[in-house]
Tab-separated table of C-alpha atoms and ligand atoms in Angstrom:
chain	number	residue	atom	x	y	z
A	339	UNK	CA	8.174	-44.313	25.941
A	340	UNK	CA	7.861	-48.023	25.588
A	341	UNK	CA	6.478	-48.827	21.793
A	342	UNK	CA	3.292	-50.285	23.912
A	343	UNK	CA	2.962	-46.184	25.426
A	344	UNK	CA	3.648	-45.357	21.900
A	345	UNK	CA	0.681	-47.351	20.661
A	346	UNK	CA	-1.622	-46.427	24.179
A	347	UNK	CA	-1.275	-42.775	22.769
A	348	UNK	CA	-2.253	-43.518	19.128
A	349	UNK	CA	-5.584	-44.613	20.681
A	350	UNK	CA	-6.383	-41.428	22.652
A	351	UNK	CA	-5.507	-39.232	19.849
A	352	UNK	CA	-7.476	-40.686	17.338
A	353	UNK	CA	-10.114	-41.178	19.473
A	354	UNK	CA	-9.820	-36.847	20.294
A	355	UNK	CA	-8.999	-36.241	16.203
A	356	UNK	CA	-10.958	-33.606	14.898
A	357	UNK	CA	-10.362	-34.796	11.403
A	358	UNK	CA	-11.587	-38.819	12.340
A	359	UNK	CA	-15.037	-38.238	10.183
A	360	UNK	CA	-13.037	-37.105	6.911
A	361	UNK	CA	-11.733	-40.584	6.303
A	362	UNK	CA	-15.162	-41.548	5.915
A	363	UNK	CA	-15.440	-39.715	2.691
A	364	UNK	CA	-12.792	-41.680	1.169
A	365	UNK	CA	-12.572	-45.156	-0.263
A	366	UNK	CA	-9.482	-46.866	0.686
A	367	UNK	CA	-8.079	-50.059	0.613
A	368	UNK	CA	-8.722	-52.276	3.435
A	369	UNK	CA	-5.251	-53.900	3.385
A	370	UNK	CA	-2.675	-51.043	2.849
A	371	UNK	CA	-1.364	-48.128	5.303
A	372	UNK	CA	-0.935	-45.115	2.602
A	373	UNK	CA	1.494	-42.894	3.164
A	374	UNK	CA	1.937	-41.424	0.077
A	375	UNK	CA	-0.721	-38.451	-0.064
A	376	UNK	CA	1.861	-36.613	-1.024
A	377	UNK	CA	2.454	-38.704	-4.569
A	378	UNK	CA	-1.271	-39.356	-5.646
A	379	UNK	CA	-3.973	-39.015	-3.060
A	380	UNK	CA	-6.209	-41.762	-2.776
A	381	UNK	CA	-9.919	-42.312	-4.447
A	382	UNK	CA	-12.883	-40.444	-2.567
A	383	UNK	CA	-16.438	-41.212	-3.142
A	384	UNK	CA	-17.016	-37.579	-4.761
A	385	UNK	CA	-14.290	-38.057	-7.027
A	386	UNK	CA	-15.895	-41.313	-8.230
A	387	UNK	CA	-20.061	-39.989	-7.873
A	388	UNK	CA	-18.438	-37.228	-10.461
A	389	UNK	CA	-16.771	-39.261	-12.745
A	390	UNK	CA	-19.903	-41.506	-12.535
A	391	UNK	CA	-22.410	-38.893	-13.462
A	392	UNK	CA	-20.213	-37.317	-15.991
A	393	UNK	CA	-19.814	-40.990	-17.959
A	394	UNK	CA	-23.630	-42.449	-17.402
A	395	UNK	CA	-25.775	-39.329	-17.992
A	396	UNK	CA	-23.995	-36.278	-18.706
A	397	UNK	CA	-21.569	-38.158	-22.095
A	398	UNK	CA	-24.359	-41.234	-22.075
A	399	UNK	CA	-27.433	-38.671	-22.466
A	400	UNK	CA	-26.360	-35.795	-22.786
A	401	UNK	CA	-23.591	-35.824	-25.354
A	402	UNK	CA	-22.352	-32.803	-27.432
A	403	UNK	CA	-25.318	-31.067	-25.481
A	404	UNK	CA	-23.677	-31.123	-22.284
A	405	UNK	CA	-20.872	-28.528	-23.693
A	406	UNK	CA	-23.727	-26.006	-23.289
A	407	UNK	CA	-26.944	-27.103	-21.068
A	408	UNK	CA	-24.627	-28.530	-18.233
A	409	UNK	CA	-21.119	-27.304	-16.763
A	410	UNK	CA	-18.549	-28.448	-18.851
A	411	UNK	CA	-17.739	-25.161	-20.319
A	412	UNK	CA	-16.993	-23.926	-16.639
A	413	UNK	CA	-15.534	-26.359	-15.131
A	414	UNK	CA	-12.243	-25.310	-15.595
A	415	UNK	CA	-12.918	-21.903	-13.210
A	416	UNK	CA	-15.074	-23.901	-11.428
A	417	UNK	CA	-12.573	-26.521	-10.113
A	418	UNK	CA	-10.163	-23.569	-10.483
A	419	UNK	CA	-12.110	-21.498	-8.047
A	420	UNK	CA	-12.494	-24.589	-5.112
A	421	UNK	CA	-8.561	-24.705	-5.352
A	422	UNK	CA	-8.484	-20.566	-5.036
A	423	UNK	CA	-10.341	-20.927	-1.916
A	424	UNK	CA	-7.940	-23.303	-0.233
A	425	UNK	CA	-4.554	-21.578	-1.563
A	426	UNK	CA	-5.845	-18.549	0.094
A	427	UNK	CA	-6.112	-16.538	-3.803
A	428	UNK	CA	-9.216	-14.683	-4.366
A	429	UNK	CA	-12.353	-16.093	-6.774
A	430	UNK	CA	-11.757	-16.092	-10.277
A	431	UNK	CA	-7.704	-15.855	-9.829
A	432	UNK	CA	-6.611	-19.798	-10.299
A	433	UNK	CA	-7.805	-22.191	-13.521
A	434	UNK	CA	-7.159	-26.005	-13.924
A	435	UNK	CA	-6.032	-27.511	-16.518
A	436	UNK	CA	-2.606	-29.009	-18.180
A	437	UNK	CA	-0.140	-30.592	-16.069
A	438	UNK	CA	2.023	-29.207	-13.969
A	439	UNK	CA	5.086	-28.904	-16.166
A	440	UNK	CA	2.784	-27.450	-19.061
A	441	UNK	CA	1.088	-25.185	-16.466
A	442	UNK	CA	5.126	-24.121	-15.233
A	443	UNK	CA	5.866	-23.621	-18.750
A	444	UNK	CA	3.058	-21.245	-19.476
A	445	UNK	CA	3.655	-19.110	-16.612
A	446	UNK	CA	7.565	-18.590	-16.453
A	447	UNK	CA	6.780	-17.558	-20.210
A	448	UNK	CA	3.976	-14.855	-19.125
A	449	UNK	CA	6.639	-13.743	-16.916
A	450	UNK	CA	9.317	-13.981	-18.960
A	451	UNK	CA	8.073	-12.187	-21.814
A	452	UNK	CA	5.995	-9.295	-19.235
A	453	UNK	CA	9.397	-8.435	-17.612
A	454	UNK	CA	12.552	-9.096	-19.408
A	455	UNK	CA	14.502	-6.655	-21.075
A	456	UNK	CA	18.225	-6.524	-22.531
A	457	UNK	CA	19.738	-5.720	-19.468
A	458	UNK	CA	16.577	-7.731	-17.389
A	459	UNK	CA	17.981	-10.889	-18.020
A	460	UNK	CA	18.419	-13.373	-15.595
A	461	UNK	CA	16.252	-16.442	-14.489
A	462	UNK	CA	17.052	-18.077	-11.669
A	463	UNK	CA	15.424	-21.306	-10.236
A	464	UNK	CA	15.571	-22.873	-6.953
A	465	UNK	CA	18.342	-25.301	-7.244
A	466	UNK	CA	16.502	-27.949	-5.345
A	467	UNK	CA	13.557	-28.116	-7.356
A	468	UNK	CA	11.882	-31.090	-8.861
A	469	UNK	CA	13.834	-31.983	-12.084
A	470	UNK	CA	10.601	-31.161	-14.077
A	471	UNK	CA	10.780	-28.074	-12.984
A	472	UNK	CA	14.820	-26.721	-14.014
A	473	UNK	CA	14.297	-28.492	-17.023
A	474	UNK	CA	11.089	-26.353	-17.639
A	475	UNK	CA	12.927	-23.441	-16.605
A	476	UNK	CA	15.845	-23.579	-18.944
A	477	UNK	CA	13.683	-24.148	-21.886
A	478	UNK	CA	11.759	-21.048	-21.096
A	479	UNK	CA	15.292	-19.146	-20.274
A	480	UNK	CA	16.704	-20.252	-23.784
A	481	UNK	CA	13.925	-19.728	-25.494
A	482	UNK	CA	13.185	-15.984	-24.347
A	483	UNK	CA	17.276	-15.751	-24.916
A	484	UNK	CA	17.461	-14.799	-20.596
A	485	UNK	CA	20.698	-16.175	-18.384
A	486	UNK	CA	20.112	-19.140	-16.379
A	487	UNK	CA	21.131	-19.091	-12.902
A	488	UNK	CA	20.269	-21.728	-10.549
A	489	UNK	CA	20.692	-21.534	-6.277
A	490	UNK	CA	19.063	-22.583	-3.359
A	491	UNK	CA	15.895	-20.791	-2.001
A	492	UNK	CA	17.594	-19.276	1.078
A	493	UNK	CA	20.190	-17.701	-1.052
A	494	UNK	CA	17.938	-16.062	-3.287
A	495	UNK	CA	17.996	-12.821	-1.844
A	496	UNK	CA	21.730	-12.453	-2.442
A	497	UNK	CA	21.501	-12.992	-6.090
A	498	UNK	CA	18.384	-10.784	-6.682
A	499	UNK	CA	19.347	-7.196	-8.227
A	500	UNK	CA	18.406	-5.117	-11.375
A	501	UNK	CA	18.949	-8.100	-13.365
A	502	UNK	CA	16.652	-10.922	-12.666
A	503	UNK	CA	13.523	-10.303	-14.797
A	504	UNK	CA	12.041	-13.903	-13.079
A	505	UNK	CA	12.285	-16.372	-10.030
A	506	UNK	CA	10.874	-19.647	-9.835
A	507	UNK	CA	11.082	-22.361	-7.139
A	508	UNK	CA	8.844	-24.605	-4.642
A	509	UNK	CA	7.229	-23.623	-1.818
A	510	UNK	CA	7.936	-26.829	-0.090
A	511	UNK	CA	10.627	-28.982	-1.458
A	512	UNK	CA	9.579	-32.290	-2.425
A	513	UNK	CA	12.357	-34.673	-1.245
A	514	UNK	CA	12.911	-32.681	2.467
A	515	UNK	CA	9.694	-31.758	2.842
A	516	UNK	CA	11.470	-27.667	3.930
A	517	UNK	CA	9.089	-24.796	3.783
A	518	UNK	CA	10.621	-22.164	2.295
A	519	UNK	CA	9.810	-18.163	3.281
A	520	UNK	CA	7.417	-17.962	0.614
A	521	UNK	CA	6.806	-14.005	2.155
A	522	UNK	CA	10.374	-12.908	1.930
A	523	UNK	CA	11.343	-14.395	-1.328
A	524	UNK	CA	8.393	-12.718	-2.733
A	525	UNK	CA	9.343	-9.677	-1.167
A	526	UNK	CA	12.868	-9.355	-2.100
A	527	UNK	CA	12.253	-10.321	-5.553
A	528	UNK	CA	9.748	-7.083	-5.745
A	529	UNK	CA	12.104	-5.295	-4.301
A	530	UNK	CA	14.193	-5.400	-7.339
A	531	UNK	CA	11.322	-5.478	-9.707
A	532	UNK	CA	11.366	-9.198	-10.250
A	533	UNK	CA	8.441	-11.460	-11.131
A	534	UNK	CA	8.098	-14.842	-9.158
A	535	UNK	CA	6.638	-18.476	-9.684
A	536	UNK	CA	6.013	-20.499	-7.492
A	537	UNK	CA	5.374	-24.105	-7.381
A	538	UNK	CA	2.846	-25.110	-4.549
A	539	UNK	CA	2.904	-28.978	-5.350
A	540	UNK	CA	3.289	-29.904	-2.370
A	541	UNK	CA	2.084	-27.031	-0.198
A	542	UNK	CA	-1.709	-27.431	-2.180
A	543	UNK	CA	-4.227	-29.446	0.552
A	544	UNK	CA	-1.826	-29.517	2.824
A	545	UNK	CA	-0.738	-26.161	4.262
A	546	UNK	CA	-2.450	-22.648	3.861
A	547	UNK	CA	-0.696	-21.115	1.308
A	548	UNK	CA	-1.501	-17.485	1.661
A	549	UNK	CA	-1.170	-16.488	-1.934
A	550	UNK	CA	-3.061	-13.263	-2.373
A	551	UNK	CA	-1.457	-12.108	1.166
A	552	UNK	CA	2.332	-13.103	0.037
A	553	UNK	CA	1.940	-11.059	-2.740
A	554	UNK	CA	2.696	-14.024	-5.647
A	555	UNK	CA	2.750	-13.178	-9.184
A	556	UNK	CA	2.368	-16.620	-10.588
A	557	UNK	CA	1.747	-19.875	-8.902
A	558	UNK	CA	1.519	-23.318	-10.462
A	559	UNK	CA	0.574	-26.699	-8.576
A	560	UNK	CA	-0.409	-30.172	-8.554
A	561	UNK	CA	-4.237	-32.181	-9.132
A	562	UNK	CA	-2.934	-35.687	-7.891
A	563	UNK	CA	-1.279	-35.097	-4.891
A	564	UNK	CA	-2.570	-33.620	-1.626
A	565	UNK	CA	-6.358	-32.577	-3.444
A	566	UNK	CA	-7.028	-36.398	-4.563
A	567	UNK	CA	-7.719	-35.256	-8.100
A	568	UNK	CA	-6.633	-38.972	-9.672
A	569	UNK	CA	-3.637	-39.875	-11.566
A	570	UNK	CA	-2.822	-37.632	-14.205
A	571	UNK	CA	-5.273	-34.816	-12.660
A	572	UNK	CA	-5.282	-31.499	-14.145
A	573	UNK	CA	-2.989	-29.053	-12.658
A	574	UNK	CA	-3.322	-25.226	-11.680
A	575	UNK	CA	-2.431	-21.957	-12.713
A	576	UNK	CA	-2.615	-18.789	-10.368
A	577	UNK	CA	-1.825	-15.482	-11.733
A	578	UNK	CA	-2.201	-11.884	-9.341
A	579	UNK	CA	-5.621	-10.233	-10.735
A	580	UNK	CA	-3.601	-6.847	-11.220
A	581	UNK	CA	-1.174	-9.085	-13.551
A	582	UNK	CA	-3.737	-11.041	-15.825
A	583	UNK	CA	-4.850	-8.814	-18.164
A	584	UNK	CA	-1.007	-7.180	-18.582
A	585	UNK	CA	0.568	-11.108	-19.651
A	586	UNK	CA	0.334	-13.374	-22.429
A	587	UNK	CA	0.618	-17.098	-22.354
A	588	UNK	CA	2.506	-18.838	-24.958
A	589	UNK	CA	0.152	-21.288	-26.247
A	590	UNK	CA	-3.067	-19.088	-27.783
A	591	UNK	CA	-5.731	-22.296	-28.131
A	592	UNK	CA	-8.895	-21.233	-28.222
A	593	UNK	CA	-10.249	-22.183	-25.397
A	594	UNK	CA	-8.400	-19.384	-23.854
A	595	UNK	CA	-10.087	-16.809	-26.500
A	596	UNK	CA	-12.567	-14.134	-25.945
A	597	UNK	CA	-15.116	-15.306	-27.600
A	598	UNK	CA	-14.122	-19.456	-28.862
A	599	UNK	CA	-17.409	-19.766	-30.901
A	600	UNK	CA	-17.098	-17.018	-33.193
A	601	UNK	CA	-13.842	-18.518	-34.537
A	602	UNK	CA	-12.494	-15.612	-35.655
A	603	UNK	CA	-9.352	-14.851	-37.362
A	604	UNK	CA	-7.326	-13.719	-34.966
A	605	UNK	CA	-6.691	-14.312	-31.143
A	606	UNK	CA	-8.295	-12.074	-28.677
A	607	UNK	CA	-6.858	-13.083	-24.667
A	608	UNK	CA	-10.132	-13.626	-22.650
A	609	UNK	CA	-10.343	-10.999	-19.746
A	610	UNK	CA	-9.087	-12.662	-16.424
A	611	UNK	CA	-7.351	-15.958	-16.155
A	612	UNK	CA	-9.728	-18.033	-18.489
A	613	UNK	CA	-6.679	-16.526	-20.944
A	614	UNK	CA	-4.324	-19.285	-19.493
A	615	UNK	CA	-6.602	-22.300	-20.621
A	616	UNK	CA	-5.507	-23.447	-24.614
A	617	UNK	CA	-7.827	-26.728	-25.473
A	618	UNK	CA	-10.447	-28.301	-24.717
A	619	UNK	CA	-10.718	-28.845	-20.956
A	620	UNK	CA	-10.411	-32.817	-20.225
A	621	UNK	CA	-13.624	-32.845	-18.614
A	622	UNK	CA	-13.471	-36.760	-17.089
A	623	UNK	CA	-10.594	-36.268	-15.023
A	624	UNK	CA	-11.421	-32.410	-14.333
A	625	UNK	CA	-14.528	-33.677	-12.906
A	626	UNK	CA	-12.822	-36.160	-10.792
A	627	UNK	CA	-10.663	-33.314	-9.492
A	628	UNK	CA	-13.831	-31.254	-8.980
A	629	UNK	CA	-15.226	-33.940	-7.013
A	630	UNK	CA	-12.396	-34.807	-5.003
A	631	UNK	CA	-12.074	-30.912	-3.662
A	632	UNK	CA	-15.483	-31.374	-1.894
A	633	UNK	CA	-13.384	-32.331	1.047
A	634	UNK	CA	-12.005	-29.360	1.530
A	635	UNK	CA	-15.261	-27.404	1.614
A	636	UNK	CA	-16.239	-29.301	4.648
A	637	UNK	CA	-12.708	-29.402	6.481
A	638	UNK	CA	-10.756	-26.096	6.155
A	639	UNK	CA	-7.189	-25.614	5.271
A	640	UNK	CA	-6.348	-24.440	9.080
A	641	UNK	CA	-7.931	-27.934	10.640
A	642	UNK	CA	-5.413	-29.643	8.225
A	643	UNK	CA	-2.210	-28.096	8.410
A	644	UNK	CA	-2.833	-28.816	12.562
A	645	UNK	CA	-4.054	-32.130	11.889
A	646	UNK	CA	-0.617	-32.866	9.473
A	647	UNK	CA	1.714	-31.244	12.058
A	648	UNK	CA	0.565	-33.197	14.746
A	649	UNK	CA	0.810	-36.578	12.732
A	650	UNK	CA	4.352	-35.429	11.632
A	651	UNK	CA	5.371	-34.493	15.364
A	652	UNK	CA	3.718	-37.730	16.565
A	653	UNK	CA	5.953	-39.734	13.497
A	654	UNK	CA	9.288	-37.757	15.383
A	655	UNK	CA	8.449	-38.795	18.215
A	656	UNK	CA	8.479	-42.067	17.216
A	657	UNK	CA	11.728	-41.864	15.338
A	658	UNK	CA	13.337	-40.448	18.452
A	659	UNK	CA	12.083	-43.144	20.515
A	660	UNK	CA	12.500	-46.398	18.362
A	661	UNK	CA	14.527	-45.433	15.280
A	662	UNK	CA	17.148	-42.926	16.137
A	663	UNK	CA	19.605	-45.622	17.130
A	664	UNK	CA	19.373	-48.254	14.566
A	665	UNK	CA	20.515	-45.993	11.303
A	666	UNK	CA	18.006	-43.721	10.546
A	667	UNK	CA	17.881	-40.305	10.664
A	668	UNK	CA	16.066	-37.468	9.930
A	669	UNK	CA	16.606	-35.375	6.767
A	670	UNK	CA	13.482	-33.271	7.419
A	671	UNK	CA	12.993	-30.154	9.437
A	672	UNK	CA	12.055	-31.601	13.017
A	673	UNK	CA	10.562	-27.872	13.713
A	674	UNK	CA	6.536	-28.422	12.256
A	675	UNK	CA	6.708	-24.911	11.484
A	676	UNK	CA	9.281	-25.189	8.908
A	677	UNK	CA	8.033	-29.114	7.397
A	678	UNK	CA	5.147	-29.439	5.171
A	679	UNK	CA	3.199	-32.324	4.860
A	680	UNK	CA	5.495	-35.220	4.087
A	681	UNK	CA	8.403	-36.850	6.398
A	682	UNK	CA	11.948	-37.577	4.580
A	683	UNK	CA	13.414	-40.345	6.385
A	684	UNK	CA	17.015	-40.864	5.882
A	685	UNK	CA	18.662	-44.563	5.703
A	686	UNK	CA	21.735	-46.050	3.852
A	687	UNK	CA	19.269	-49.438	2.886
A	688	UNK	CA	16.396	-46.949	1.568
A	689	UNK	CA	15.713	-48.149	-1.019
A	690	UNK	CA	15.437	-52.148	-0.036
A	691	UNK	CA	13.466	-51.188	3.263
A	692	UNK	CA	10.631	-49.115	1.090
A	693	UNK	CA	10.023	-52.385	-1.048
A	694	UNK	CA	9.752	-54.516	2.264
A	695	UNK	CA	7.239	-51.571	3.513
A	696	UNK	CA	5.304	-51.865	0.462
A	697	UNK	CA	5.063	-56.150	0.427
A	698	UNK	CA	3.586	-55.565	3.962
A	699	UNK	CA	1.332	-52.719	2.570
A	700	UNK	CA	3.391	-49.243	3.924
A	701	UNK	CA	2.597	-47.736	1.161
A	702	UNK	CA	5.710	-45.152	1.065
A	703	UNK	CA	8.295	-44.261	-1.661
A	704	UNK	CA	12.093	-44.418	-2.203
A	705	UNK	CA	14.371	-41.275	-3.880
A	706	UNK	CA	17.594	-41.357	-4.045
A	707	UNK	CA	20.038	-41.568	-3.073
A	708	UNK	CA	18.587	-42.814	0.265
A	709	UNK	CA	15.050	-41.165	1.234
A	710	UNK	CA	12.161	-43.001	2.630
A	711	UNK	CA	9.455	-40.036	1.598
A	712	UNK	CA	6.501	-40.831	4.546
A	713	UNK	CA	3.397	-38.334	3.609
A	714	UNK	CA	1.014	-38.002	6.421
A	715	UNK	CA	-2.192	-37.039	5.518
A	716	UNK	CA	-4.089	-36.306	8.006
A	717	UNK	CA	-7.569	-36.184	5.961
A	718	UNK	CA	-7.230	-40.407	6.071
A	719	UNK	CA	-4.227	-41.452	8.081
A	720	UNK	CA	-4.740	-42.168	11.818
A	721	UNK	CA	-2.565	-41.643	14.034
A	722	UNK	CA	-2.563	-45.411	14.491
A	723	UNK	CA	-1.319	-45.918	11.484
A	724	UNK	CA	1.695	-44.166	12.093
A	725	UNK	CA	2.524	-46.499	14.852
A	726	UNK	CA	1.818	-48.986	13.134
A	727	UNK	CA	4.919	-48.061	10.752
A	728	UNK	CA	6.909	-47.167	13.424
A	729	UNK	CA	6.662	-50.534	14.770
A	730	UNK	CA	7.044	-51.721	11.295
A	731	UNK	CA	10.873	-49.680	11.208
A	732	UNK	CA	12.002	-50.516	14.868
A	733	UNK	CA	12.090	-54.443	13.177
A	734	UNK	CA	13.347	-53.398	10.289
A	735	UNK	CA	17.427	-53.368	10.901
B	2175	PLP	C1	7.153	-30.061	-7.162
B	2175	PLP	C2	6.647	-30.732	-8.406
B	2175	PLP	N1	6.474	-29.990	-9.506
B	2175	PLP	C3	6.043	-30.546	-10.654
B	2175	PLP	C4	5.770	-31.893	-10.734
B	2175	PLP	C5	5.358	-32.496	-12.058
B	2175	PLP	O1	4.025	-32.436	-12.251
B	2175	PLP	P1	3.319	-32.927	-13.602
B	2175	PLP	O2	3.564	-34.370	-13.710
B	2175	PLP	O3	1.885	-32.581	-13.348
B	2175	PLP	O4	3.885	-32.161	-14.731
B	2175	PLP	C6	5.903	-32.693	-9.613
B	2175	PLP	C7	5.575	-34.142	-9.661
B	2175	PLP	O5	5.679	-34.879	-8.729
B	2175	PLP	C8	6.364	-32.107	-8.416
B	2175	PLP	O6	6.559	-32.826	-7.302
């Protein structure tokens, strides 16, 4: 297909794109292409109409006050609860807060501490996982005195046995963009009586994650990236209702106490997952992340994963077309059922040709040693803007 074709069929899509009105409800800058959803989603007007109302009257007027006459004391399930409903885990099972590395930490402990023994001993992480992650991991292995054992997702099931007392790795990994079997990992870690964590960072807004049907003990993920929540958003916390109320987090605040106000001497765990909160919540930026999950009330989870897939298989299309033959490849899944939400595209001057994308306004990232990470979210990207970089990369070499 000529790169004219290429940019004929752009039209037609977006003019057929189910998801065309959701840009609408973001605010985005009139001179960039952003492809990096994936990294921090961009400003929507809820995000800012929260962040608004919780400076000018809810700090403004109502101060101290607002702890108990407005929602601040709930936000935490609140926001926790909007991210439940698109992570497929039942009300009253997730809670925002931390970030995601504090969030990790607090969870591999719970697990940790519910299900190791002297002979239970072994934690094992996904040896692809984002640095953050291992280095979380080992901290929590040392510390609880477990083995730790790292190995790629797919081999998991061949190192489970009576050993492992926890698992932890991503559902989608964050420089190929794979989807890993979230179902049977779960599964064969039960199977030998092992807890798992999982880290939905990049699965969260993007792709249904089917928690409470998968079976997952613990998940963790992201406020920044795919849900919009604003740099530095709070992150989440899932834990299985039938687990809650058996597991202990390692940092008692009191926040996360039965009863806060009566300041007792001692720490009681609050019933439920309001246990996994420590301090204070940060209510400015939890309110932006409140804000910026209206989206997804109004555009479900299903309409976006098809909406992403086709954007991604449009984007191969492309490559195959106009890139293939001038040193790129592909070091993504080219099957949409086994890529998430972002595009790895693989070329030796990677790191050069993402900071010529960005002076033209591509907005896309570089990792090493030679990825070109292309998120395509379909909630704001057109599929015109996809050609657009495709043209972009056929004059890049
Ligand atoms: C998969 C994954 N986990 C964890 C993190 C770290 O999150 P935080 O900065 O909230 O600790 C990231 C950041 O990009 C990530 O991609």
């Amino acid at each position: 297909m000529s790169m004219s074709s290429y940019f004929a069929q752009a039209e037609s899509l977006d003019a057929a794109n189910p998801l065309a009105p959701a840009r609408q409800l973001f605010d985005l800058p009139s001179d960039q292409r952003y492809f990096l959803g994936n990294s921090l989603g961009p400003l929507t007007h809820a995000a800012r109409e929260a962040v608004n109302q919780a400076v000018n009257a809810e700090w403004k007027t109502g101060l101290v006050r607002t702890w108990h006459d407005g929602d601040w004391f709930s936000l935490a399930t609140a926001t926790g609860n909007r991210i439940a409903h698109i992570i497929g885990a039942p009300s009253g099972s997730v809670i925002a807060g931390d970030s995601t590395s504090i969030a990790l930490f607090k969870v591999l402990s719970a697990a940790a501490q519910k299900n190791a023994t002297p002979t239970r001993n072994v934690l094992l992480c996904d040896i692809n996982n984002f640095p953050t992650d291992r280095y979380v991991a080992r901290s929590v292995a040392d510390l609880f005195h477990l083995h730790y054992k790292e190995c790629a997702v797919s081999e998991m099931a061949t190192h489970f046995n009576d050993n492992v007392a926890v698992a932890t790795a991503s559902m989608i990994d964050f420089r190929s963009s794979e989807i890993h079997d979230v179902a049977s990992v779960t599964a064969a870690a039960h199977a030998v009586g092992a807890l798992v964590v999982w880290d939905l960072a990049h699965a969260t807004g993007i792709i249904p994650c089917d928690v409470e049907r998968h079976g997952i003990d613990f998940a963790v993920g992201c406020g920044y990236k795919y849900i919009n929540g604003g740099p530095g958003a709070p992150a989440f916390m899932y834990v299985a209702p039938h687990l809650v109320n058996d597991v202990q987090q390692p940092i008692p605040g009191w926040f996360g106490h039965d009863a806060p106000f009566a300041f007792e001497d001692t720490y009681r765990p609050a019933q439920g997952i309001a246990r996994f909160s420590s301090g204070t919540t940060n209510v400015l930026s939890m309110k932006a992340l409140h804000g910026a999950l209206e989206v997804f009330e109004k555009f479900p989870i299903s309409s976006i994963r098809a909406g992403s897939i086709a954007l991604g298989d449009y984007f191969i299309a492309g490559f195959d077309e106009h890139l293939s033959s001038s040193g790129f490849s592909l070091g993504s899944p080219r099957n949409s059922g086994a890529r998430g939400g972002h595009v790895a595209l693989l070329h030796d001057r990677a790191q050069e040709l993402t900071e010529e994308l960005i002076g033209d306004g591509f907005i896309v990232d570089f990792r090493p040693p030679n990825v070109i990470r292309i998120a395509l979210s379909p909630l704001f990207l057109r599929f015109d803007d996809v050609a657009a970089l495709i043209g972009r990369l056929s004059d890049a070499t």
